[in-house]
PDB file of N, CA and C in Angstrom:
ATOM      1  N   UNK A   1     -20.896 -47.407  -9.442  1.00  0.00           N
ATOM      2  CA  UNK A   1     -19.966 -47.202  -8.348  1.00  0.00           C
ATOM      3  C   UNK A   1     -20.625 -47.508  -7.017  1.00  0.00           C
ATOM      4  N   UNK A   2     -19.833 -47.998  -6.133  1.00  0.00           N
ATOM      5  CA  UNK A   2     -20.364 -48.275  -4.803  1.00  0.00           C
ATOM      6  C   UNK A   2     -20.305 -47.013  -3.961  1.00  0.00           C
ATOM      7  N   UNK A   3     -20.955 -47.076  -2.857  1.00  0.00           N
ATOM      8  CA  UNK A   3     -20.978 -45.902  -1.982  1.00  0.00           C
ATOM      9  C   UNK A   3     -19.590 -45.615  -1.405  1.00  0.00           C
ATOM     10  N   UNK A   4     -18.790 -46.666  -1.216  1.00  0.00           N
ATOM     11  CA  UNK A   4     -17.427 -46.457  -0.721  1.00  0.00           C
ATOM     12  C   UNK A   4     -16.597 -45.727  -1.775  1.00  0.00           C
ATOM     13  N   UNK A   5     -16.751 -46.110  -3.029  1.00  0.00           N
ATOM     14  CA  UNK A   5     -16.031 -45.422  -4.107  1.00  0.00           C
ATOM     15  C   UNK A   5     -16.468 -43.966  -4.206  1.00  0.00           C
ATOM     16  N   UNK A   6     -17.771 -43.727  -4.042  1.00  0.00           N
ATOM     17  CA  UNK A   6     -18.282 -42.349  -4.050  1.00  0.00           C
ATOM     18  C   UNK A   6     -17.681 -41.539  -2.910  1.00  0.00           C
ATOM     19  N   UNK A   7     -17.633 -42.131  -1.723  1.00  0.00           N
ATOM     20  CA  UNK A   7     -17.067 -41.433  -0.570  1.00  0.00           C
ATOM     21  C   UNK A   7     -15.578 -41.149  -0.770  1.00  0.00           C
ATOM     22  N   UNK A   8     -14.860 -42.101  -1.320  1.00  0.00           N
ATOM     23  CA  UNK A   8     -13.443 -41.892  -1.568  1.00  0.00           C
ATOM     24  C   UNK A   8     -13.223 -40.763  -2.586  1.00  0.00           C
ATOM     25  N   UNK A   9     -14.070 -40.742  -3.606  1.00  0.00           N
ATOM     26  CA  UNK A   9     -13.965 -39.673  -4.604  1.00  0.00           C
ATOM     27  C   UNK A   9     -14.282 -38.321  -3.981  1.00  0.00           C
ATOM     28  N   UNK A  10     -15.299 -38.276  -3.123  1.00  0.00           N
ATOM     29  CA  UNK A  10     -15.644 -37.024  -2.451  1.00  0.00           C
ATOM     30  C   UNK A  10     -14.509 -36.567  -1.530  1.00  0.00           C
ATOM     31  N   UNK A  11     -13.915 -37.524  -0.818  1.00  0.00           N
ATOM     32  CA  UNK A  11     -12.788 -37.194   0.059  1.00  0.00           C
ATOM     33  C   UNK A  11     -11.624 -36.656  -0.762  1.00  0.00           C
ATOM     34  N   UNK A  12     -11.337 -37.293  -1.874  1.00  0.00           N
ATOM     35  CA  UNK A  12     -10.261 -36.832  -2.750  1.00  0.00           C
ATOM     36  C   UNK A  12     -10.551 -35.420  -3.267  1.00  0.00           C
ATOM     37  N   UNK A  13     -11.787 -35.156  -3.673  1.00  0.00           N
ATOM     38  CA  UNK A  13     -12.177 -33.824  -4.142  1.00  0.00           C
ATOM     39  C   UNK A  13     -12.008 -32.779  -3.030  1.00  0.00           C
ATOM     40  N   UNK A  14     -12.440 -33.147  -1.825  1.00  0.00           N
ATOM     41  CA  UNK A  14     -12.308 -32.223  -0.697  1.00  0.00           C
ATOM     42  C   UNK A  14     -10.837 -31.954  -0.366  1.00  0.00           C
ATOM     43  N   UNK A  15     -10.020 -32.975  -0.415  1.00  0.00           N
ATOM     44  CA  UNK A  15      -8.593 -32.793  -0.159  1.00  0.00           C
ATOM     45  C   UNK A  15      -7.963 -31.883  -1.212  1.00  0.00           C
ATOM     46  N   UNK A  16      -8.381 -32.040  -2.452  1.00  0.00           N
ATOM     47  CA  UNK A  16      -7.858 -31.178  -3.514  1.00  0.00           C
ATOM     48  C   UNK A  16      -8.286 -29.733  -3.286  1.00  0.00           C
ATOM     49  N   UNK A  17      -9.536 -29.547  -2.917  1.00  0.00           N
ATOM     50  CA  UNK A  17     -10.030 -28.192  -2.663  1.00  0.00           C
ATOM     51  C   UNK A  17      -9.308 -27.549  -1.488  1.00  0.00           C
ATOM     52  N   UNK A  18      -9.078 -28.319  -0.426  1.00  0.00           N
ATOM     53  CA  UNK A  18      -8.380 -27.786   0.751  1.00  0.00           C
ATOM     54  C   UNK A  18      -6.949 -27.414   0.381  1.00  0.00           C
ATOM     55  N   UNK A  19      -6.283 -28.250  -0.390  1.00  0.00           N
ATOM     56  CA  UNK A  19      -4.913 -27.952  -0.808  1.00  0.00           C
ATOM     57  C   UNK A  19      -4.876 -26.675  -1.646  1.00  0.00           C
ATOM     58  N   UNK A  20      -5.835 -26.520  -2.553  1.00  0.00           N
ATOM     59  CA  UNK A  20      -5.899 -25.320  -3.378  1.00  0.00           C
ATOM     60  C   UNK A  20      -6.165 -24.090  -2.515  1.00  0.00           C
ATOM     61  N   UNK A  21      -7.077 -24.218  -1.542  1.00  0.00           N
ATOM     62  CA  UNK A  21      -7.398 -23.096  -0.661  1.00  0.00           C
ATOM     63  C   UNK A  21      -6.197 -22.712   0.202  1.00  0.00           C
ATOM     64  N   UNK A  22      -5.459 -23.701   0.690  1.00  0.00           N
ATOM     65  CA  UNK A  22      -4.264 -23.408   1.473  1.00  0.00           C
ATOM     66  C   UNK A  22      -3.234 -22.658   0.635  1.00  0.00           C
ATOM     67  N   UNK A  23      -3.065 -23.063  -0.612  1.00  0.00           N
ATOM     68  CA  UNK A  23      -2.138 -22.375  -1.504  1.00  0.00           C
ATOM     69  C   UNK A  23      -2.596 -20.942  -1.757  1.00  0.00           C
ATOM     70  N   UNK A  24      -3.892 -20.771  -1.979  1.00  0.00           N
ATOM     71  CA  UNK A  24      -4.445 -19.433  -2.218  1.00  0.00           C
ATOM     72  C   UNK A  24      -4.271 -18.550  -0.988  1.00  0.00           C
ATOM     73  N   UNK A  25      -4.544 -19.093   0.185  1.00  0.00           N
ATOM     74  CA  UNK A  25      -4.390 -18.327   1.423  1.00  0.00           C
ATOM     75  C   UNK A  25      -2.939 -17.926   1.625  1.00  0.00           C
ATOM     76  N   UNK A  26      -2.026 -18.842   1.369  1.00  0.00           N
ATOM     77  CA  UNK A  26      -0.597 -18.534   1.496  1.00  0.00           C
ATOM     78  C   UNK A  26      -0.200 -17.421   0.527  1.00  0.00           C
ATOM     79  N   UNK A  27      -0.663 -17.517  -0.708  1.00  0.00           N
ATOM     80  CA  UNK A  27      -0.365 -16.483  -1.714  1.00  0.00           C
ATOM     81  C   UNK A  27      -0.928 -15.128  -1.281  1.00  0.00           C
ATOM     82  N   UNK A  28      -2.167 -15.121  -0.813  1.00  0.00           N
ATOM     83  CA  UNK A  28      -2.793 -13.868  -0.377  1.00  0.00           C
ATOM     84  C   UNK A  28      -2.083 -13.298   0.846  1.00  0.00           C
ATOM     85  N   UNK A  29      -1.650 -14.161   1.751  1.00  0.00           N
ATOM     86  CA  UNK A  29      -0.932 -13.698   2.931  1.00  0.00           C
ATOM     87  C   UNK A  29       0.373 -13.021   2.535  1.00  0.00           C
ATOM     88  N   UNK A  30       1.099 -13.597   1.593  1.00  0.00           N
ATOM     89  CA  UNK A  30       2.336 -12.984   1.122  1.00  0.00           C
ATOM     90  C   UNK A  30       2.060 -11.640   0.460  1.00  0.00           C
ATOM     91  N   UNK A  31       0.975 -11.574  -0.289  1.00  0.00           N
ATOM     92  CA  UNK A  31       0.623 -10.327  -0.975  1.00  0.00           C
ATOM     93  C   UNK A  31       0.263  -9.236   0.041  1.00  0.00           C
ATOM     94  N   UNK A  32      -0.511  -9.594   1.043  1.00  0.00           N
ATOM     95  CA  UNK A  32      -0.910  -8.615   2.057  1.00  0.00           C
ATOM     96  C   UNK A  32       0.311  -8.149   2.848  1.00  0.00           C
ATOM     97  N   UNK A  33       1.222  -9.059   3.139  1.00  0.00           N
ATOM     98  CA  UNK A  33       2.443  -8.696   3.855  1.00  0.00           C
ATOM     99  C   UNK A  33       3.269  -7.704   3.039  1.00  0.00           C
ATOM    100  N   UNK A  34       3.392  -7.964   1.746  1.00  0.00           N
ATOM    101  CA  UNK A  34       4.147  -7.054   0.880  1.00  0.00           C
ATOM    102  C   UNK A  34       3.452  -5.693   0.795  1.00  0.00           C
ATOM    103  N   UNK A  35       2.129  -5.695   0.668  1.00  0.00           N
ATOM    104  CA  UNK A  35       1.391  -4.438   0.608  1.00  0.00           C
ATOM    105  C   UNK A  35       1.551  -3.655   1.908  1.00  0.00           C
ATOM    106  N   UNK A  36       1.575  -4.360   3.037  1.00  0.00           N
ATOM    107  CA  UNK A  36       1.764  -3.701   4.325  1.00  0.00           C
ATOM    108  C   UNK A  36       3.128  -3.019   4.378  1.00  0.00           C
ATOM    109  N   UNK A  37       4.160  -3.695   3.865  1.00  0.00           N
ATOM    110  CA  UNK A  37       5.490  -3.094   3.828  1.00  0.00           C
ATOM    111  C   UNK A  37       5.495  -1.835   2.965  1.00  0.00           C
ATOM    112  N   UNK A  38       4.844  -1.897   1.823  1.00  0.00           N
ATOM    113  CA  UNK A  38       4.789  -0.736   0.921  1.00  0.00           C
ATOM    114  C   UNK A  38       4.029   0.408   1.582  1.00  0.00           C
ATOM    115  N   UNK A  39       2.921   0.102   2.219  1.00  0.00           N
ATOM    116  CA  UNK A  39       2.126   1.143   2.886  1.00  0.00           C
ATOM    117  C   UNK A  39       2.937   1.806   3.988  1.00  0.00           C
ATOM    118  N   UNK A  40       3.649   1.001   4.777  1.00  0.00           N
ATOM    119  CA  UNK A  40       4.466   1.573   5.858  1.00  0.00           C
ATOM    120  C   UNK A  40       5.572   2.469   5.299  1.00  0.00           C
ATOM    121  N   UNK A  41       6.196   2.045   4.198  1.00  0.00           N
ATOM    122  CA  UNK A  41       7.240   2.856   3.570  1.00  0.00           C
ATOM    123  C   UNK A  41       6.648   4.164   3.055  1.00  0.00           C
ATOM    124  N   UNK A  42       5.481   4.087   2.415  1.00  0.00           N
ATOM    125  CA  UNK A  42       4.835   5.303   1.902  1.00  0.00           C
ATOM    126  C   UNK A  42       4.421   6.230   3.035  1.00  0.00           C
ATOM    127  N   UNK A  43       3.966   5.663   4.149  1.00  0.00           N
ATOM    128  CA  UNK A  43       3.612   6.493   5.305  1.00  0.00           C
ATOM    129  C   UNK A  43       4.838   7.232   5.831  1.00  0.00           C
ATOM    130  N   UNK A  44       5.989   6.540   5.904  1.00  0.00           N
ATOM    131  CA  UNK A  44       7.216   7.195   6.367  1.00  0.00           C
ATOM    132  C   UNK A  44       7.607   8.324   5.418  1.00  0.00           C
ATOM    133  N   UNK A  45       7.527   8.061   4.115  1.00  0.00           N
ATOM    134  CA  UNK A  45       7.888   9.094   3.136  1.00  0.00           C
ATOM    135  C   UNK A  45       6.924  10.277   3.224  1.00  0.00           C
ATOM    136  N   UNK A  46       5.643   9.986   3.401  1.00  0.00           N
ATOM    137  CA  UNK A  46       4.641  11.042   3.527  1.00  0.00           C
ATOM    138  C   UNK A  46       4.919  11.900   4.760  1.00  0.00           C
ATOM    139  N   UNK A  47       5.256  11.252   5.875  1.00  0.00           N
ATOM    140  CA  UNK A  47       5.562  12.004   7.089  1.00  0.00           C
ATOM    141  C   UNK A  47       6.818  12.862   6.882  1.00  0.00           C
ATOM    142  N   UNK A  48       7.813  12.307   6.206  1.00  0.00           N
ATOM    143  CA  UNK A  48       9.044  13.051   5.927  1.00  0.00           C
ATOM    144  C   UNK A  48       8.749  14.273   5.053  1.00  0.00           C
ATOM    145  N   UNK A  49       7.915  14.086   4.034  1.00  0.00           N
ATOM    146  CA  UNK A  49       7.543  15.219   3.183  1.00  0.00           C
ATOM    147  C   UNK A  49       6.772  16.273   3.979  1.00  0.00           C
ATOM    148  N   UNK A  50       5.896  15.818   4.856  1.00  0.00           N
ATOM    149  CA  UNK A  50       5.160  16.761   5.702  1.00  0.00           C
ATOM    150  C   UNK A  50       6.089  17.574   6.578  1.00  0.00           C
ATOM    151  N   UNK A  51       7.122  16.911   7.133  1.00  0.00           N
ATOM    152  CA  UNK A  51       8.098  17.622   7.950  1.00  0.00           C
ATOM    153  C   UNK A  51       8.871  18.637   7.108  1.00  0.00           C
ATOM    154  N   UNK A  52       9.230  18.263   5.888  1.00  0.00           N
ATOM    155  CA  UNK A  52       9.939  19.193   5.005  1.00  0.00           C
ATOM    156  C   UNK A  52       9.067  20.405   4.687  1.00  0.00           C
ATOM    157  N   UNK A  53       7.794  20.173   4.422  1.00  0.00           N
ATOM    158  CA  UNK A  53       6.878  21.285   4.127  1.00  0.00           C
ATOM    159  C   UNK A  53       6.763  22.191   5.338  1.00  0.00           C
ATOM    160  N   UNK A  54       6.642  21.602   6.523  1.00  0.00           N
ATOM    161  CA  UNK A  54       6.568  22.419   7.743  1.00  0.00           C
ATOM    162  C   UNK A  54       7.834  23.248   7.919  1.00  0.00           C
ATOM    163  N   UNK A  55       8.997  22.645   7.650  1.00  0.00           N
ATOM    164  CA  UNK A  55      10.259  23.390   7.755  1.00  0.00           C
ATOM    165  C   UNK A  55      10.279  24.553   6.758  1.00  0.00           C
ATOM    166  N   UNK A  56       9.828  24.299   5.542  1.00  0.00           N
ATOM    167  CA  UNK A  56       9.818  25.356   4.523  1.00  0.00           C
ATOM    168  C   UNK A  56       8.853  26.463   4.913  1.00  0.00           C
ATOM    169  N   UNK A  57       7.709  26.101   5.471  1.00  0.00           N
ATOM    170  CA  UNK A  57       6.740  27.118   5.898  1.00  0.00           C
ATOM    171  C   UNK A  57       7.308  27.971   7.014  1.00  0.00           C
ATOM    172  N   UNK A  58       8.053  27.344   7.912  1.00  0.00           N
ATOM    173  CA  UNK A  58       8.606  28.121   9.033  1.00  0.00           C
ATOM    174  C   UNK A  58       9.673  29.103   8.555  1.00  0.00           C
ATOM    175  N   UNK A  59      10.267  28.865   7.404  1.00  0.00           N
ATOM    176  CA  UNK A  59      11.286  29.768   6.874  1.00  0.00           C
ATOM    177  C   UNK A  59      10.690  30.902   6.038  1.00  0.00           C
ATOM    178  N   UNK A  60       9.427  30.804   5.705  1.00  0.00           N
ATOM    179  CA  UNK A  60       8.786  31.855   4.918  1.00  0.00           C
ATOM    180  C   UNK A  60       8.471  33.050   5.808  1.00  0.00           C
ATOM    181  N   UNK A  61       8.459  34.238   5.233  1.00  0.00           N
ATOM    182  CA  UNK A  61       8.079  35.413   6.028  1.00  0.00           C
ATOM    183  C   UNK A  61       6.597  35.331   6.399  1.00  0.00           C
ATOM    184  N   UNK A  62       6.261  36.075   7.445  1.00  0.00           N
ATOM    185  CA  UNK A  62       4.867  36.057   7.904  1.00  0.00           C
ATOM    186  C   UNK A  62       3.925  36.697   6.897  1.00  0.00           C
ATOM    187  N   UNK A  63       4.448  37.647   6.130  1.00  0.00           N
ATOM    188  CA  UNK A  63       3.635  38.336   5.139  1.00  0.00           C
ATOM    189  C   UNK A  63       3.422  37.416   3.931  1.00  0.00           C
ATOM    190  N   UNK A  64       2.175  37.252   3.510  1.00  0.00           N
ATOM    191  CA  UNK A  64       1.933  36.390   2.351  1.00  0.00           C
ATOM    192  C   UNK A  64       2.527  37.000   1.076  1.00  0.00           C
ATOM    193  N   UNK A  65       2.941  36.162   0.187  1.00  0.00           N
ATOM    194  CA  UNK A  65       3.545  36.598  -1.070  1.00  0.00           C
ATOM    195  C   UNK A  65       2.473  37.181  -1.979  1.00  0.00           C
ATOM    196  N   UNK A  66       2.735  38.381  -2.500  1.00  0.00           N
ATOM    197  CA  UNK A  66       1.826  39.022  -3.434  1.00  0.00           C
ATOM    198  C   UNK A  66       2.636  39.395  -4.678  1.00  0.00           C
ATOM    199  N   UNK A  67       2.398  38.739  -5.808  1.00  0.00           N
ATOM    200  CA  UNK A  67       3.179  39.035  -7.023  1.00  0.00           C
ATOM    201  C   UNK A  67       3.074  40.490  -7.455  1.00  0.00           C
ATOM    202  N   UNK A  68       1.990  41.171  -7.139  1.00  0.00           N
ATOM    203  CA  UNK A  68       1.822  42.571  -7.544  1.00  0.00           C
ATOM    204  C   UNK A  68       2.824  43.482  -6.841  1.00  0.00           C
ATOM    205  N   UNK A  69       3.302  43.067  -5.663  1.00  0.00           N
ATOM    206  CA  UNK A  69       4.270  43.859  -4.912  1.00  0.00           C
ATOM    207  C   UNK A  69       5.695  43.682  -5.431  1.00  0.00           C
ATOM    208  N   UNK A  70       5.918  42.704  -6.248  1.00  0.00           N
ATOM    209  CA  UNK A  70       7.263  42.424  -6.737  1.00  0.00           C
ATOM    210  C   UNK A  70       7.633  43.329  -7.900  1.00  0.00           C
ATOM    211  N   UNK A  71       8.857  43.782  -7.922  1.00  0.00           N
ATOM    212  CA  UNK A  71       9.346  44.615  -9.023  1.00  0.00           C
ATOM    213  C   UNK A  71      10.015  43.685 -10.027  1.00  0.00           C
ATOM    214  N   UNK A  72       9.657  43.805 -11.311  1.00  0.00           N
ATOM    215  CA  UNK A  72      10.289  42.954 -12.308  1.00  0.00           C
ATOM    216  C   UNK A  72      11.786  43.208 -12.357  1.00  0.00           C
ATOM    217  N   UNK A  73      12.584  42.232 -12.726  1.00  0.00           N
ATOM    218  CA  UNK A  73      14.041  42.386 -12.694  1.00  0.00           C
ATOM    219  C   UNK A  73      14.573  43.451 -13.645  1.00  0.00           C
ATOM    220  N   UNK A  74      13.844  43.837 -14.684  1.00  0.00           N
ATOM    221  CA  UNK A  74      14.362  44.829 -15.626  1.00  0.00           C
ATOM    222  C   UNK A  74      14.156  46.265 -15.149  1.00  0.00           C
ATOM    223  N   UNK A  75      13.520  46.503 -14.000  1.00  0.00           N
ATOM    224  CA  UNK A  75      13.368  47.871 -13.483  1.00  0.00           C
ATOM    225  C   UNK A  75      14.512  48.231 -12.620  1.00  0.00           C
TER     226      UNK A  75
END
């Protein structure tokens, strides 16, 4: 092979690698975008659950629950 043929083959190989890398980057970008959406949704749900827990705590009496103080229903 001549040096021109070698250079053309190298250029073709590099173009193939760049095309593959661009496809991989695009795929990874889509995956990261989807993961970001899922994380944001989970953060919203987590915050909502935290608010619900805070609401439930505010409705509890100040005295901590002690099972020993409870009378069984059959008494």
